[in-house]
mmCIF file of C-alpha atoms in Angstrom:
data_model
loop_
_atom_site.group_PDB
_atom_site.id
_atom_site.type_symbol
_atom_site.label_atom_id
_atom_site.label_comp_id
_atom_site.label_asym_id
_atom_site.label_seq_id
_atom_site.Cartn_x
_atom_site.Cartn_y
_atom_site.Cartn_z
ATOM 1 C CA UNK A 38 0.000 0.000 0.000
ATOM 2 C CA UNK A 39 3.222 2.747 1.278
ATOM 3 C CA UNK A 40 4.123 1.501 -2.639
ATOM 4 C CA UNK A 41 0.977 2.502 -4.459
ATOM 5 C CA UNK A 42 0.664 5.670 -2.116
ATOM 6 C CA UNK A 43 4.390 6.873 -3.702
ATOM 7 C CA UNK A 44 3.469 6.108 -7.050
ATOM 8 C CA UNK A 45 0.314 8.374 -7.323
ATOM 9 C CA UNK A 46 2.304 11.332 -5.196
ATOM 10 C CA UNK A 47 5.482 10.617 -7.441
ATOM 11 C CA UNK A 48 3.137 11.247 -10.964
ATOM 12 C CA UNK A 49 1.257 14.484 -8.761
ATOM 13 C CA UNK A 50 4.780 15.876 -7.678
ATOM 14 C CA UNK A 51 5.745 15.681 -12.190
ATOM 15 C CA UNK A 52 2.512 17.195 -13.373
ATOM 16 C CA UNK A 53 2.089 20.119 -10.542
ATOM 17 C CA UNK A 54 5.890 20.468 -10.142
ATOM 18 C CA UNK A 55 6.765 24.124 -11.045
ATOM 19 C CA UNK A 56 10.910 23.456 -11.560
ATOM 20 C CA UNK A 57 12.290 20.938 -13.955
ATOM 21 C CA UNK A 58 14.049 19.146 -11.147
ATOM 22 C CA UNK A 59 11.117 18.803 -9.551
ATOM 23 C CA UNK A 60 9.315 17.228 -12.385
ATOM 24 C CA UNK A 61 12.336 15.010 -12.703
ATOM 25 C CA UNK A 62 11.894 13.955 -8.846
ATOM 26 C CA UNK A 63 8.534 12.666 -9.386
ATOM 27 C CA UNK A 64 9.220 10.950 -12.326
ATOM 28 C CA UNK A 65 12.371 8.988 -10.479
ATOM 29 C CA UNK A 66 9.525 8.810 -6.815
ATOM 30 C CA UNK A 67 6.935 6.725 -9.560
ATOM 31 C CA UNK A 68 9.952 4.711 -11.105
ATOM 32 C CA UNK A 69 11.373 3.632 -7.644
ATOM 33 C CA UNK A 70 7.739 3.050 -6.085
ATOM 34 C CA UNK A 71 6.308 0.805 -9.004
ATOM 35 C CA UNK A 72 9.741 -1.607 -9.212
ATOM 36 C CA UNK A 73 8.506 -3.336 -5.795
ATOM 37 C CA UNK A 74 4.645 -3.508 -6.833
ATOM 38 C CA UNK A 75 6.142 -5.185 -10.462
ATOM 39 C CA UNK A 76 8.073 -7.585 -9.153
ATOM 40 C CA UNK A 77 6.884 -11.055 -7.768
ATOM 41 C CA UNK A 78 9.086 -13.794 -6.195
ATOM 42 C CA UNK A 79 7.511 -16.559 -7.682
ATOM 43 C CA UNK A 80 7.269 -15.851 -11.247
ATOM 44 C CA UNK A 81 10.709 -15.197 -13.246
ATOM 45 C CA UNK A 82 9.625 -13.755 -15.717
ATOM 46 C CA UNK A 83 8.286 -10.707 -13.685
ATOM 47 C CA UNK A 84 11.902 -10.469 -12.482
ATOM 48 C CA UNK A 85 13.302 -9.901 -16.466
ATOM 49 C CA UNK A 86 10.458 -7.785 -17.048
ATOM 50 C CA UNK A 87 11.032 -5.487 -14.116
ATOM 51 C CA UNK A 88 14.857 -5.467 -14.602
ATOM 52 C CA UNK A 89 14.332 -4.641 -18.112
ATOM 53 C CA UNK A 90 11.756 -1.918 -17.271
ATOM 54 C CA UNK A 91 14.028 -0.370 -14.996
ATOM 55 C CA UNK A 92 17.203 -0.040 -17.167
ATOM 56 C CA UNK A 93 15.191 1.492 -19.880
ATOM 57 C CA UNK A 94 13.832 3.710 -17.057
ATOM 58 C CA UNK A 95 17.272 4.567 -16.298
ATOM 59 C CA UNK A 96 18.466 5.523 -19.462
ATOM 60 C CA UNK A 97 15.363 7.688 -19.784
ATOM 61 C CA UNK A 98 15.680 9.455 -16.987
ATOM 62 C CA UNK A 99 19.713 9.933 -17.271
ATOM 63 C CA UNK A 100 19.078 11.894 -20.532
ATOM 64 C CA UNK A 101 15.800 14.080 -19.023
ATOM 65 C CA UNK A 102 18.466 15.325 -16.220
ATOM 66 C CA UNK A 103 21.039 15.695 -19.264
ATOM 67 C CA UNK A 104 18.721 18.039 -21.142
ATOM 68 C CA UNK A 105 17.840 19.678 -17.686
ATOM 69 C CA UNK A 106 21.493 20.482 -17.901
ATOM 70 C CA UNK A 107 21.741 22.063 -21.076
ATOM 71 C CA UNK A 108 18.191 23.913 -20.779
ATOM 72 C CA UNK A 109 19.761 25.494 -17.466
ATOM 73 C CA UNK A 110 23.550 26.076 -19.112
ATOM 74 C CA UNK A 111 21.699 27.498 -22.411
ATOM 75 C CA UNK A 112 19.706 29.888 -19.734
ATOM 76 C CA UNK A 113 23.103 31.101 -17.594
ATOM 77 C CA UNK A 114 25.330 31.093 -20.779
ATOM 78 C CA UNK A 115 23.495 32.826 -23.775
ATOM 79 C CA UNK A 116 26.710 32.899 -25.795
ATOM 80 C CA UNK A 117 26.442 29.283 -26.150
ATOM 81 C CA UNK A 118 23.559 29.681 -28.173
ATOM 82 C CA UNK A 119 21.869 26.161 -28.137
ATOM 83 C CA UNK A 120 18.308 25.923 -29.890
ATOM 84 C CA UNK A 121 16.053 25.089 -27.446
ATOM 85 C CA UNK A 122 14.106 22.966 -29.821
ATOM 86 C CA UNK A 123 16.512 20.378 -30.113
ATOM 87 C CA UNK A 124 16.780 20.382 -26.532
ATOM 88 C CA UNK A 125 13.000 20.131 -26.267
ATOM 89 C CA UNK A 126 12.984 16.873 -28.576
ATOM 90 C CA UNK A 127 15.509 15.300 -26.709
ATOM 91 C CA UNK A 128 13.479 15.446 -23.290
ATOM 92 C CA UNK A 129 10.256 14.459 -24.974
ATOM 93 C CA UNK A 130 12.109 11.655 -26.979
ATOM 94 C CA UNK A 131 13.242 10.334 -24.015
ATOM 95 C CA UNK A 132 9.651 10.965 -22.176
ATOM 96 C CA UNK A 133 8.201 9.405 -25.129
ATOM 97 C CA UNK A 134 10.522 6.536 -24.305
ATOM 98 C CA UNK A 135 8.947 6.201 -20.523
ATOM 99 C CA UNK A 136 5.722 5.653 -21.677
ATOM 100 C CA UNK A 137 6.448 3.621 -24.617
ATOM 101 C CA UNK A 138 5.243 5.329 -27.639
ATOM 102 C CA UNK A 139 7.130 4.449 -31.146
ATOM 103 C CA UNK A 140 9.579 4.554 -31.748
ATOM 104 C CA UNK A 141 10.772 3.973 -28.914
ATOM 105 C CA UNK A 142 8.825 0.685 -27.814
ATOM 106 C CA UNK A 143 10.916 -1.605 -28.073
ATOM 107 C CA UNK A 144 10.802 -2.250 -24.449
ATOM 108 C CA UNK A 145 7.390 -2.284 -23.783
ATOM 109 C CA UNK A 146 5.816 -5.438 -25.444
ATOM 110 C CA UNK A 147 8.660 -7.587 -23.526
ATOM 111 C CA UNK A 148 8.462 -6.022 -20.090
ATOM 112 C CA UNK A 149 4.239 -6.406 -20.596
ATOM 113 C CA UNK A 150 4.751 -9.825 -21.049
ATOM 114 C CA UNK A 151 6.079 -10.881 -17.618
ATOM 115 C CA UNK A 152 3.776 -8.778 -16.108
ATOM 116 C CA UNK A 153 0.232 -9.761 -14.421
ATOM 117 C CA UNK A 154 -2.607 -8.463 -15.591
ATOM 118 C CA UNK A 155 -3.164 -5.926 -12.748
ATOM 119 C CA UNK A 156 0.335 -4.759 -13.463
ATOM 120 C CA UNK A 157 -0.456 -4.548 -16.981
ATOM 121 C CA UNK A 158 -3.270 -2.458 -16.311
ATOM 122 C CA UNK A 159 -1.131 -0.048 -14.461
ATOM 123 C CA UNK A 160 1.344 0.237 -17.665
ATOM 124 C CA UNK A 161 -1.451 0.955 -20.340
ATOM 125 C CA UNK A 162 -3.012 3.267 -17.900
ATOM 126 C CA UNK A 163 -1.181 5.262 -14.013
ATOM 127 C CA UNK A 164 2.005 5.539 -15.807
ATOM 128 C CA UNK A 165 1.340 7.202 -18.873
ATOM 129 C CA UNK A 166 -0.048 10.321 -17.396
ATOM 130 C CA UNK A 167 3.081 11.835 -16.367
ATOM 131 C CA UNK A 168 5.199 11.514 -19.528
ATOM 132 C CA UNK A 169 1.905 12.970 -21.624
ATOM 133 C CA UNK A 170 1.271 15.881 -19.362
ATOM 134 C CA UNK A 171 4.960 16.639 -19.475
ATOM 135 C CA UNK A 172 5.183 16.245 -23.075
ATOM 136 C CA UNK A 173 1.477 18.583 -23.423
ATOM 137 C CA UNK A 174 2.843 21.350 -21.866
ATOM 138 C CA UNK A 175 6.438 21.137 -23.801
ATOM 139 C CA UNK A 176 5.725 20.404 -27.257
ATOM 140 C CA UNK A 177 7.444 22.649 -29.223
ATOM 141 C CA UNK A 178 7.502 21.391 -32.349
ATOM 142 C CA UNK A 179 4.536 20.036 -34.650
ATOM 143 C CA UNK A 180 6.776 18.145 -37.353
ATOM 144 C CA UNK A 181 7.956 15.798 -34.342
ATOM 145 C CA UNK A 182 4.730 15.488 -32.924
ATOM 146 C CA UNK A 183 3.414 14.520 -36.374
ATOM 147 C CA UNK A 184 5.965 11.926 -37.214
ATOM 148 C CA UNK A 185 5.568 10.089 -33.911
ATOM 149 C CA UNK A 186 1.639 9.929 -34.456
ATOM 150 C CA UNK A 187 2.301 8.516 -37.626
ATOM 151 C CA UNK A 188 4.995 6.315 -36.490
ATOM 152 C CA UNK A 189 3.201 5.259 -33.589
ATOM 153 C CA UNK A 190 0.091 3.803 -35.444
ATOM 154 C CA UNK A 191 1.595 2.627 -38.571
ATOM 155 C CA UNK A 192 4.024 0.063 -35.987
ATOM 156 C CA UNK A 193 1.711 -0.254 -33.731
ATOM 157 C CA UNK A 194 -1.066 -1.849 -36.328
ATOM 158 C CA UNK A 195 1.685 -3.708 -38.650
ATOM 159 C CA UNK A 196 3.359 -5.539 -35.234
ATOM 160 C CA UNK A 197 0.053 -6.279 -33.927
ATOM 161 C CA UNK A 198 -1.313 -7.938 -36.426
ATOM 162 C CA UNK A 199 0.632 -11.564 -36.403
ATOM 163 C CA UNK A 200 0.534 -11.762 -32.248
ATOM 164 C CA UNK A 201 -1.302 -14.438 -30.594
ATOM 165 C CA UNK A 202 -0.361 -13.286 -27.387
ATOM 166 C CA UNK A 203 -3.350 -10.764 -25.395
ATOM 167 C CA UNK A 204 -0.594 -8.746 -23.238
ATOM 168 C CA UNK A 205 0.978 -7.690 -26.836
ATOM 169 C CA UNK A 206 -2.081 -7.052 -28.194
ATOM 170 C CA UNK A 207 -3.273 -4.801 -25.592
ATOM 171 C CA UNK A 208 0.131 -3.177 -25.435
ATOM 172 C CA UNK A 209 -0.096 -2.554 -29.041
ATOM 173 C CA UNK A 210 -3.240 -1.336 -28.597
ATOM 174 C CA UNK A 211 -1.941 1.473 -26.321
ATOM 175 C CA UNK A 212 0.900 2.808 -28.508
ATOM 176 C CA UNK A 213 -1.699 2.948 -31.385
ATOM 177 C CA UNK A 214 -4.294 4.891 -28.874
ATOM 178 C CA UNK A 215 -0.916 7.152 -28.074
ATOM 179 C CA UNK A 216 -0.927 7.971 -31.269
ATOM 180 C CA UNK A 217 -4.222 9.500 -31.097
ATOM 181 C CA UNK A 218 -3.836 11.101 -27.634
ATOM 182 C CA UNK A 219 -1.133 12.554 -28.966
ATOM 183 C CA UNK A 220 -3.271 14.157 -31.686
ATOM 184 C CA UNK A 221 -5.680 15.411 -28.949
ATOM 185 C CA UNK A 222 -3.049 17.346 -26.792
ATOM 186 C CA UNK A 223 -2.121 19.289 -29.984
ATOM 187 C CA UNK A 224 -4.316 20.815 -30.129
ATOM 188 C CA UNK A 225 -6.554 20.984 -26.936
ATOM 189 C CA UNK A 226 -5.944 19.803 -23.722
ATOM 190 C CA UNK A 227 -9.411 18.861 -22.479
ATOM 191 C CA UNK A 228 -9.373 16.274 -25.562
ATOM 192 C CA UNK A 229 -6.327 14.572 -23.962
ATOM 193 C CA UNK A 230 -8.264 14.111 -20.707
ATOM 194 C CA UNK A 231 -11.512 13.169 -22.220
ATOM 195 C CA UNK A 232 -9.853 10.294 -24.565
ATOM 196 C CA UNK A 233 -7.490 9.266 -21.745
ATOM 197 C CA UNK A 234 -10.377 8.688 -19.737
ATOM 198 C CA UNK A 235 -12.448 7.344 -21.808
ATOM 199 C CA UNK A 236 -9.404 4.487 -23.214
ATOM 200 C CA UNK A 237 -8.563 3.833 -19.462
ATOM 201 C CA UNK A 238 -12.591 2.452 -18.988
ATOM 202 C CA UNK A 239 -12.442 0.317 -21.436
ATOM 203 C CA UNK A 240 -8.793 -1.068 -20.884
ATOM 204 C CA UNK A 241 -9.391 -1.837 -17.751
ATOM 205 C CA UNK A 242 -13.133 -3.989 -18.262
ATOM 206 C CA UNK A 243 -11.134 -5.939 -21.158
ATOM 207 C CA UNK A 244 -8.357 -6.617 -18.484
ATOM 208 C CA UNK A 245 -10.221 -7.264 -15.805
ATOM 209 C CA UNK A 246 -12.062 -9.947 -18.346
ATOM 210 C CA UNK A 247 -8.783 -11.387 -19.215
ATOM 211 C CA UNK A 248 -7.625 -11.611 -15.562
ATOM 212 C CA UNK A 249 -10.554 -13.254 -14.188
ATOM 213 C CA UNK A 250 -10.670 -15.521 -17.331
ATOM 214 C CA UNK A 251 -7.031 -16.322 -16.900
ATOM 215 C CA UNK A 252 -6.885 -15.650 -20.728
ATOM 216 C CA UNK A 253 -3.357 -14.932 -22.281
ATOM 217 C CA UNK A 254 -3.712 -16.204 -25.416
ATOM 218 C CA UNK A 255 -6.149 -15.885 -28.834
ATOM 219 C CA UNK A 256 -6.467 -19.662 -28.766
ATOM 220 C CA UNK A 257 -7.669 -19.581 -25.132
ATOM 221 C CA UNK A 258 -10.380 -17.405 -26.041
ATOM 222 C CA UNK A 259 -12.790 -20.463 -27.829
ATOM 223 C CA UNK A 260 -11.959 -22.411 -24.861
ATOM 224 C CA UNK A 261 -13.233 -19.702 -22.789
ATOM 225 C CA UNK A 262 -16.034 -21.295 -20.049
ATOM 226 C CA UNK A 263 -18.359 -18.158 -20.200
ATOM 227 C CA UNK A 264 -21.817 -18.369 -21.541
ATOM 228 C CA UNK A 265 -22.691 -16.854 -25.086
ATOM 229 C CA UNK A 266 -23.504 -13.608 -23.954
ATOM 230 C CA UNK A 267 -20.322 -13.044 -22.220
ATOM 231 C CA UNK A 268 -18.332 -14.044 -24.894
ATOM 232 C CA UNK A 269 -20.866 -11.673 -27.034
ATOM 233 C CA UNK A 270 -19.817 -8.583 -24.760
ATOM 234 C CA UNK A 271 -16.288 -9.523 -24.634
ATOM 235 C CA UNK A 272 -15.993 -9.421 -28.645
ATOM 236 C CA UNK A 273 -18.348 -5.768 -28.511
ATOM 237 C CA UNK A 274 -15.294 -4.931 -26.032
ATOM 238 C CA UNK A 275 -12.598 -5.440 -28.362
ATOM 239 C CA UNK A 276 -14.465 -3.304 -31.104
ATOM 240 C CA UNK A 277 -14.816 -1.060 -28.600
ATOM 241 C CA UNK A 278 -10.884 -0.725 -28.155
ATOM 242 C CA UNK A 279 -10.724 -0.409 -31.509
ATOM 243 C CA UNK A 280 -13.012 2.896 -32.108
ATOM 244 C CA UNK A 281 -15.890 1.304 -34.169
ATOM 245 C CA UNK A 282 -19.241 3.077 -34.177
ATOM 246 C CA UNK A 283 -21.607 2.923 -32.477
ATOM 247 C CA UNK A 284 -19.159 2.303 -29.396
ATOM 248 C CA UNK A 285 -17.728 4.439 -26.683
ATOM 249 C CA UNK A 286 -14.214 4.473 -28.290
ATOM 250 C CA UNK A 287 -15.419 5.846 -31.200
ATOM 251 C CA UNK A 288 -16.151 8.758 -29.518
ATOM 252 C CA UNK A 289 -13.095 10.550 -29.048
ATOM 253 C CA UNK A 290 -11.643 9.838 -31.483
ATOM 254 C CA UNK A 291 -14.487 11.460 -33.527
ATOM 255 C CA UNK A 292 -13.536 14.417 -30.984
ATOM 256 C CA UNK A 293 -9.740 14.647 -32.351
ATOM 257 C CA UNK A 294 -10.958 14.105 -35.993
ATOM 258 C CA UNK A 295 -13.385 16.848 -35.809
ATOM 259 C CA UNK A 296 -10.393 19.157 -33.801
ATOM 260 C CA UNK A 297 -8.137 17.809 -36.895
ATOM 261 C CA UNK A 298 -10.561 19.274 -39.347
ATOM 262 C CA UNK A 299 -10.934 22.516 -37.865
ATOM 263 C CA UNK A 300 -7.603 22.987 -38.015
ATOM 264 C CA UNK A 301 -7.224 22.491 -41.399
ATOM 265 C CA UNK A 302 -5.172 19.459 -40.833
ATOM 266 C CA UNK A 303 -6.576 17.142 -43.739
ATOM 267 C CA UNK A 304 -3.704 15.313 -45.126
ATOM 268 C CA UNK A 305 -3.228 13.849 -41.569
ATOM 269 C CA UNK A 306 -6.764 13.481 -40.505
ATOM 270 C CA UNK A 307 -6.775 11.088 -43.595
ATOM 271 C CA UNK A 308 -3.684 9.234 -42.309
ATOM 272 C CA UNK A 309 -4.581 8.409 -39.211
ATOM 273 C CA UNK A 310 -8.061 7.159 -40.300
ATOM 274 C CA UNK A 311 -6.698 4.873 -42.911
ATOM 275 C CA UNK A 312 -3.645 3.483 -40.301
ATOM 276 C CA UNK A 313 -6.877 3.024 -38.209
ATOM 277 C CA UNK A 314 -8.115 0.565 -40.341
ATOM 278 C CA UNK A 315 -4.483 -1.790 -40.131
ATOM 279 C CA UNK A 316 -5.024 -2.740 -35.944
ATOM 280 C CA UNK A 317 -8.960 -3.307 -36.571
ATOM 281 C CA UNK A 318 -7.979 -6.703 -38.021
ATOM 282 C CA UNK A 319 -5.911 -7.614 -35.173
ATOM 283 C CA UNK A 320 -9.150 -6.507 -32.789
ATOM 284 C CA UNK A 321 -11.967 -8.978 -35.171
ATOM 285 C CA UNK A 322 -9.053 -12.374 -35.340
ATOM 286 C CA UNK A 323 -10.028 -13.003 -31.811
ATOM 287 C CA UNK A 324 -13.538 -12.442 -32.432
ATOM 288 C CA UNK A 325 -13.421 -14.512 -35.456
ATOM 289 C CA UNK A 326 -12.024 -17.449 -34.067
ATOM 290 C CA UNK A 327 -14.503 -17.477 -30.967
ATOM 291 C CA UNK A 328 -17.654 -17.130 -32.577
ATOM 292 C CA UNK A 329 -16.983 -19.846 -35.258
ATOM 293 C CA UNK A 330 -15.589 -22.732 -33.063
ATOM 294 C CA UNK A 331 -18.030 -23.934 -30.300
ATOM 295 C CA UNK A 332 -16.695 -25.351 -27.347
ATOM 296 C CA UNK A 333 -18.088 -25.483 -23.006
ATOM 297 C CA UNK A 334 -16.482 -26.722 -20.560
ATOM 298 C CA UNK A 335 -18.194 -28.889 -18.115
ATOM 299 C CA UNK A 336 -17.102 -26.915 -15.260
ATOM 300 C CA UNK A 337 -17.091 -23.227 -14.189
ATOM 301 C CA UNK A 338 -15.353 -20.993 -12.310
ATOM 302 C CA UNK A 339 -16.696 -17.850 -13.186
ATOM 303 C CA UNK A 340 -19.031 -16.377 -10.372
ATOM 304 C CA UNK A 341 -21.272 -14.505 -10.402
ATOM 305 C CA UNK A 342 -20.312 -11.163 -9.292
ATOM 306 C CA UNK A 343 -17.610 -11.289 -11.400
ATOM 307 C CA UNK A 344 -19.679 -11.201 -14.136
ATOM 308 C CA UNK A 345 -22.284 -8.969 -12.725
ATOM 309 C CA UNK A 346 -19.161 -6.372 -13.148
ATOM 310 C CA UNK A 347 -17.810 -7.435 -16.620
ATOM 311 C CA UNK A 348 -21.393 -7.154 -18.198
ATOM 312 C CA UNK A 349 -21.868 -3.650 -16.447
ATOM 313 C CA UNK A 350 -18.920 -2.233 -17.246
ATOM 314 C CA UNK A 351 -19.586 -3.493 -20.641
ATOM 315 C CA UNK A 352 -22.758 -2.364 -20.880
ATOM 316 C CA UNK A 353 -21.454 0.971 -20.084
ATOM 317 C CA UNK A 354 -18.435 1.520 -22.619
ATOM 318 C CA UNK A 355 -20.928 0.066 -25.444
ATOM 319 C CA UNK A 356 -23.519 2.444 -24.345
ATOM 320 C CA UNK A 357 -21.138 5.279 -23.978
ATOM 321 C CA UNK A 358 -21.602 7.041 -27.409
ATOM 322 C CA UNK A 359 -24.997 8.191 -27.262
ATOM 323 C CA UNK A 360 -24.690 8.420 -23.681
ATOM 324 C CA UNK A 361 -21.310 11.080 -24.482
ATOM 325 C CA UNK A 362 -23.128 12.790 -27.524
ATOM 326 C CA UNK A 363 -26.145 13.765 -25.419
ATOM 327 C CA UNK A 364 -24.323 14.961 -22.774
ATOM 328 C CA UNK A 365 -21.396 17.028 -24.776
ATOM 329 C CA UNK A 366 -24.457 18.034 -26.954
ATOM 330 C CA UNK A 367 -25.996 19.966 -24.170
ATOM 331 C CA UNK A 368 -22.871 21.485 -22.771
#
């Protein structure tokens, strides 16, 4: 619990932190607090995964404190004359590291395989929020923004596409949903927060569905031992992830489109709809496969309340849409 408790102060202290060493304090206070909730004794792959989360952690933060550095020397020695640009895309290359966004990933599908599912869920969802504030408030330049949007959802939806495993598909999930967050914090900052909120619901009732199912795998998903309309709202789920309408995650991303538009942004807008279209596949495989084998198991383990949850959290992200359009209608 002291763990958990230095984790959410460590990601305040970065986004309300006033200094750049203070920001840089909470980033190290989350990084030192979520190494003991990652690792487990009994499972070593957890171990490799946290060891590799950490060094990459390390590296990160070593070059946020060097550009620190050179932010303050550029400040006390104006003759040096250093464009603060480049100094600017160094710390957010290296924030955009910490979170795992292309192309800089190359961490994150291995260290989200070791992990459980509850850790998982803290990955995809917690410890993104400080990098992206960070990165919303110091984003200097468009073209780098741009090409990591692009980047991120092209690699995302080509490396998702051939994995069987459901901790790389969610985690290529979230770099391609980075992608579009990162769209949103362009150009308005209450779009970040509304998308962010709205992808963090619906990550978290297709983990908790996963968890409880003890489902790591595509092939484990036609062996699943829910009934028919379980396995109905877990494949509405994955659409959901994936932004179809009439679903919830449609929605913002029909906010960012719309805040594309209006700024004239066309030749983009059209990009990221079309790269859109690549991870969809890897969302209906799953749902392919489960609906056109029929298996049951002659046992369950599924209780009730468990699924009393799933199906109401369900209900809710599938609902969301009309529920969100009324509502933003009015406001």
């Amino acid at each position: 619990m002291l763990f958990f408790l230095v984790l959410v102060l460590g990601t305040m202290i970065s986004i309300s932190s006033y200094s750049w060493m203070g920001m840089w304090m909470g980033l190290e206070m989350n990084l030192l607090a979520i190494i003991p909730v990652m690792h487990s004794p009994n499972n070593a792959m957890t171990t490799e995964s946290t060891i590799k989360y950490f060094i990459t952690q390390a590296i990160a933060s070593s070059m946020i404190l060097f550009s620190i550095l050179l932010i303050s020397v550029n400040m006390q020695i104006p003759s040096m004359m250093l464009n603060k640009s480049t100094i600017m895309m160094i710390m957010n290359s290296c924030l955009l590291m910490k979170m795992g966004a292309a192309p800089f990933h190359f961490w994150f599908p291995e260290v989200m395989e070791g992990l459980s599912w509850m850790n998982c869920l803290l990955m995809l969802t917690w410890q993104k929020i400080a990098p992206m504030v960070i990165i919303m408030y110091n984003l200097y330049s468009t073209t780098f923004a741009e090409m990591t949007i692009i980047m991120s959802m092209m690699i995302s939806g080509i490396l998702g596409i051939n994995q069987v495993s459901t901790r790389k598909i969610m985690t290529y999930s979230s770099i391609n949903h980075i992608g579009w967050m990162m769209a949103a914090m362009m150009y308005e900052k209450t779009t970040w927060t509304i998308y962010f909120m709205i992808y963090s619901a619906i990550s978290t009732s297709m983990i908790l569905y996963l968890k409880w199912n003890k489902i790591s795998s595509l092939n484990q998903i036609q062996m699943s031992q829910n009934s028919k309309n379980q396995k109905i709202f877990f494949m509405l789920s994955f659409l959901n992830l994936a932004g179809i309408p009439p679903f919830m995650g449609f929605f913002p991303k029909w906010i960012v489109i719309q805040l594309m538009i209006e700024n004239q942004q066309f030749m983009m807008t059209t990009l990221m709809t079309l790269m859109t279209l690549i991870p969809v596949f890897m969302y209906t495989r799953p749902l392919m496969s489960s609906m056109m084998m029929k298996t049951e198991m002659k046992w369950k383990t599924f209780s009730n309340w468990k699924s009393t949850i799933l199906s109401s959290m369900n209900l809710l992200t599938i609902m969301g849409l009309p529920t969100c359009t009324m509502i933003f209608s009015q406001a």
